[in-house]
mmCIF file of C-alpha atoms in Angstrom:
data_model
loop_
_atom_site.group_PDB
_atom_site.id
_atom_site.type_symbol
_atom_site.label_atom_id
_atom_site.label_comp_id
_atom_site.label_asym_id
_atom_site.label_seq_id
_atom_site.Cartn_x
_atom_site.Cartn_y
_atom_site.Cartn_z
ATOM 1 C CA UNK A 483 -14.101 -17.661 -0.106
ATOM 2 C CA UNK A 484 -16.370 -19.791 1.992
ATOM 3 C CA UNK A 485 -18.063 -22.579 0.072
ATOM 4 C CA UNK A 486 -21.639 -23.150 1.158
ATOM 5 C CA UNK A 487 -23.835 -26.039 0.237
ATOM 6 C CA UNK A 488 -27.340 -25.876 1.629
ATOM 7 C CA UNK A 489 -29.088 -29.181 1.682
ATOM 8 C CA UNK A 490 -32.629 -29.302 2.961
ATOM 9 C CA UNK A 491 -34.062 -32.717 3.547
ATOM 10 C CA UNK A 492 -37.591 -33.309 4.724
ATOM 11 C CA UNK A 493 -37.755 -36.675 6.462
ATOM 12 C CA UNK A 494 -41.235 -36.000 7.693
ATOM 13 C CA UNK A 495 -44.309 -38.168 7.567
ATOM 14 C CA UNK A 496 -46.973 -38.865 10.140
ATOM 15 C CA UNK A 497 -45.351 -42.203 10.948
ATOM 16 C CA UNK A 498 -41.929 -40.614 11.495
ATOM 17 C CA UNK A 499 -42.956 -37.825 13.859
ATOM 18 C CA UNK A 500 -41.295 -37.901 17.247
ATOM 19 C CA UNK A 501 -43.386 -39.246 20.083
ATOM 20 C CA UNK A 502 -45.387 -36.328 21.501
ATOM 21 C CA UNK A 503 -44.567 -37.210 25.127
ATOM 22 C CA UNK A 504 -40.867 -36.348 24.543
ATOM 23 C CA UNK A 505 -41.693 -32.649 24.457
ATOM 24 C CA UNK A 506 -44.036 -32.728 27.428
ATOM 25 C CA UNK A 507 -41.639 -34.559 29.732
ATOM 26 C CA UNK A 508 -39.113 -32.950 32.029
ATOM 27 C CA UNK A 509 -35.475 -32.531 31.044
ATOM 28 C CA UNK A 510 -33.162 -34.446 33.356
ATOM 29 C CA UNK A 511 -29.412 -33.825 33.598
ATOM 30 C CA UNK A 512 -26.967 -36.230 35.197
ATOM 31 C CA UNK A 513 -23.239 -35.459 35.462
ATOM 32 C CA UNK A 514 -20.213 -36.124 37.628
ATOM 33 C CA UNK A 515 -19.822 -32.431 38.499
ATOM 34 C CA UNK A 516 -21.755 -29.191 38.637
ATOM 35 C CA UNK A 517 -18.766 -26.861 38.468
ATOM 36 C CA UNK A 518 -20.187 -23.404 37.958
ATOM 37 C CA UNK A 519 -23.284 -21.621 39.052
ATOM 38 C CA UNK A 520 -23.425 -18.083 37.681
ATOM 39 C CA UNK A 521 -26.539 -16.001 37.548
ATOM 40 C CA UNK A 522 -28.846 -17.983 35.241
ATOM 41 C CA UNK A 523 -25.983 -20.154 33.887
ATOM 42 C CA UNK A 524 -25.135 -23.707 34.982
ATOM 43 C CA UNK A 525 -22.092 -25.690 33.828
ATOM 44 C CA UNK A 526 -21.914 -29.478 34.166
ATOM 45 C CA UNK A 527 -18.763 -31.493 33.455
ATOM 46 C CA UNK A 528 -17.794 -35.112 32.950
ATOM 47 C CA UNK A 529 -20.158 -37.866 31.817
ATOM 48 C CA UNK A 530 -23.040 -35.481 31.169
ATOM 49 C CA UNK A 531 -26.324 -37.121 30.125
ATOM 50 C CA UNK A 532 -29.361 -35.021 29.151
ATOM 51 C CA UNK A 533 -32.654 -36.884 28.816
ATOM 52 C CA UNK A 534 -36.124 -35.738 27.731
ATOM 53 C CA UNK A 535 -38.471 -38.616 27.012
ATOM 54 C CA UNK A 536 -36.745 -40.820 24.427
ATOM 55 C CA UNK A 537 -34.297 -38.055 23.481
ATOM 56 C CA UNK A 538 -30.846 -38.453 24.979
ATOM 57 C CA UNK A 539 -27.672 -36.420 24.578
ATOM 58 C CA UNK A 540 -24.261 -37.349 26.017
ATOM 59 C CA UNK A 541 -21.416 -34.842 26.352
ATOM 60 C CA UNK A 542 -18.207 -34.001 28.173
ATOM 61 C CA UNK A 543 -19.569 -30.594 29.210
ATOM 62 C CA UNK A 544 -22.949 -28.849 29.226
ATOM 63 C CA UNK A 545 -23.710 -25.190 29.751
ATOM 64 C CA UNK A 546 -27.312 -24.154 30.310
ATOM 65 C CA UNK A 547 -27.968 -20.483 29.699
ATOM 66 C CA UNK A 548 -31.292 -19.300 31.142
ATOM 67 C CA UNK A 549 -30.630 -15.543 30.907
ATOM 68 C CA UNK A 550 -33.479 -15.106 28.384
ATOM 69 C CA UNK A 551 -35.992 -16.367 30.948
ATOM 70 C CA UNK A 552 -37.874 -19.488 31.883
ATOM 71 C CA UNK A 553 -38.749 -21.670 28.920
ATOM 72 C CA UNK A 554 -36.126 -20.014 26.696
ATOM 73 C CA UNK A 555 -33.069 -21.910 27.958
ATOM 74 C CA UNK A 556 -30.224 -22.795 25.601
ATOM 75 C CA UNK A 557 -28.286 -26.022 26.163
ATOM 76 C CA UNK A 558 -24.741 -25.983 24.753
ATOM 77 C CA UNK A 559 -23.017 -29.388 24.881
ATOM 78 C CA UNK A 560 -19.400 -30.048 23.902
ATOM 79 C CA UNK A 561 -17.460 -33.280 23.646
ATOM 80 C CA UNK A 562 -15.372 -35.593 21.537
ATOM 81 C CA UNK A 563 -18.010 -36.156 20.243
ATOM 82 C CA UNK A 564 -21.369 -35.157 21.686
ATOM 83 C CA UNK A 565 -23.946 -37.825 20.804
ATOM 84 C CA UNK A 566 -27.705 -37.595 20.379
ATOM 85 C CA UNK A 567 -30.410 -40.210 19.933
ATOM 86 C CA UNK A 568 -34.194 -40.171 19.735
ATOM 87 C CA UNK A 569 -36.729 -42.953 19.273
ATOM 88 C CA UNK A 570 -39.395 -42.054 16.708
ATOM 89 C CA UNK A 571 -43.045 -43.057 16.893
ATOM 90 C CA UNK A 572 -42.456 -45.861 14.353
ATOM 91 C CA UNK A 573 -39.754 -47.404 16.565
ATOM 92 C CA UNK A 574 -36.835 -46.226 14.423
ATOM 93 C CA UNK A 575 -34.015 -44.191 15.925
ATOM 94 C CA UNK A 576 -32.407 -40.930 14.833
ATOM 95 C CA UNK A 577 -28.791 -40.571 15.943
ATOM 96 C CA UNK A 578 -26.358 -37.689 15.613
ATOM 97 C CA UNK A 579 -22.880 -36.702 16.655
ATOM 98 C CA UNK A 580 -20.746 -33.542 16.506
ATOM 99 C CA UNK A 581 -18.098 -31.720 18.505
ATOM 100 C CA UNK A 582 -20.750 -29.255 19.695
ATOM 101 C CA UNK A 583 -24.540 -29.395 19.941
ATOM 102 C CA UNK A 584 -26.849 -26.536 20.807
ATOM 103 C CA UNK A 585 -30.393 -27.494 21.823
ATOM 104 C CA UNK A 586 -33.202 -24.969 22.086
ATOM 105 C CA UNK A 587 -36.250 -26.712 23.600
ATOM 106 C CA UNK A 588 -38.619 -23.834 22.779
ATOM 107 C CA UNK A 589 -38.051 -24.188 19.016
ATOM 108 C CA UNK A 590 -37.076 -27.881 19.299
ATOM 109 C CA UNK A 591 -33.951 -27.110 17.281
ATOM 110 C CA UNK A 592 -30.700 -29.002 17.554
ATOM 111 C CA UNK A 593 -27.670 -27.395 15.901
ATOM 112 C CA UNK A 594 -24.637 -29.625 15.335
ATOM 113 C CA UNK A 595 -21.246 -28.094 14.536
ATOM 114 C CA UNK A 596 -17.837 -29.640 13.941
ATOM 115 C CA UNK A 597 -17.794 -32.981 12.093
ATOM 116 C CA UNK A 598 -21.595 -33.098 12.233
ATOM 117 C CA UNK A 599 -23.336 -36.334 11.282
ATOM 118 C CA UNK A 600 -27.012 -37.331 11.449
ATOM 119 C CA UNK A 601 -28.374 -40.820 10.708
ATOM 120 C CA UNK A 602 -31.990 -41.858 10.199
ATOM 121 C CA UNK A 603 -33.389 -45.055 8.675
ATOM 122 C CA UNK A 604 -29.940 -46.046 7.406
ATOM 123 C CA UNK A 605 -29.385 -42.749 5.557
ATOM 124 C CA UNK A 606 -26.605 -40.407 6.687
ATOM 125 C CA UNK A 607 -25.929 -36.676 6.298
ATOM 126 C CA UNK A 608 -22.413 -35.390 7.061
ATOM 127 C CA UNK A 609 -21.426 -31.711 7.062
ATOM 128 C CA UNK A 610 -19.584 -28.982 8.906
ATOM 129 C CA UNK A 611 -22.883 -27.970 10.507
ATOM 130 C CA UNK A 612 -26.391 -29.392 10.577
ATOM 131 C CA UNK A 613 -29.530 -27.713 11.902
ATOM 132 C CA UNK A 614 -32.210 -30.256 12.820
ATOM 133 C CA UNK A 615 -35.784 -29.712 13.998
ATOM 134 C CA UNK A 616 -36.416 -32.702 16.250
ATOM 135 C CA UNK A 617 -40.196 -32.304 16.069
ATOM 136 C CA UNK A 618 -40.621 -31.908 12.301
ATOM 137 C CA UNK A 619 -37.652 -34.131 11.325
ATOM 138 C CA UNK A 620 -36.355 -31.332 9.057
ATOM 139 C CA UNK A 621 -32.710 -30.561 8.540
ATOM 140 C CA UNK A 622 -30.398 -28.267 6.673
ATOM 141 C CA UNK A 623 -26.681 -28.883 6.280
ATOM 142 C CA UNK A 624 -23.855 -26.520 5.414
ATOM 143 C CA UNK A 625 -20.222 -26.982 4.516
ATOM 144 C CA UNK A 626 -17.143 -24.861 4.964
ATOM 145 C CA UNK A 627 -13.830 -24.733 3.087
ATOM 146 C CA UNK A 628 -12.695 -28.097 4.432
ATOM 147 C CA UNK A 629 -15.787 -30.264 4.161
ATOM 148 C CA UNK A 630 -18.598 -30.680 1.646
ATOM 149 C CA UNK A 631 -22.089 -31.847 2.527
ATOM 150 C CA UNK A 632 -22.350 -35.596 1.947
ATOM 151 C CA UNK A 633 -25.579 -37.582 1.971
ATOM 152 C CA UNK A 634 -25.718 -41.354 1.731
ATOM 153 C CA UNK A 635 -29.137 -42.867 1.065
ATOM 154 C CA UNK A 636 -29.705 -46.513 1.885
ATOM 155 C CA UNK A 637 -32.481 -48.074 -0.199
ATOM 156 C CA UNK A 638 -35.214 -49.957 1.591
ATOM 157 C CA UNK A 639 -35.208 -53.697 1.193
ATOM 158 C CA UNK A 640 -38.297 -55.129 -0.469
ATOM 159 C CA UNK A 641 -39.643 -58.501 0.557
ATOM 160 C CA UNK A 642 -40.434 -60.542 -2.531
ATOM 161 C CA UNK A 643 -43.226 -63.101 -2.149
#
């Protein structure tokens, strides 16, 4: 039987919201090769870098599926691992890594699967899969038979006068 642990963590405050310009800027893709051009599907391979504002994802391969129409593209990145980073409005960085990441710009949802890990402000969530809303800073994590959801909170340091 599959063991599920749902962990919902709201890391949201007005000071932690992602910089608004990230979502209004173009998405740029750089790679060594564009190896496949099917109808409404592009496949990039080797040293793939996806950038939108301060958000950056690095992967071994990226498939962009635009079959659902303009504005509804799905970006599927694979690698060993795929990495993600984003600078928040307060200057802190969110980082993530997994064997596969699926990004849906319309819903601003990043889904990490396979040894998924997300770090923010020194705290870490590890799970089989993590779904993360990059705009709201919300996440849910789920385990499978081989891995439980683990969260490590790092306390803030207080400056004593």
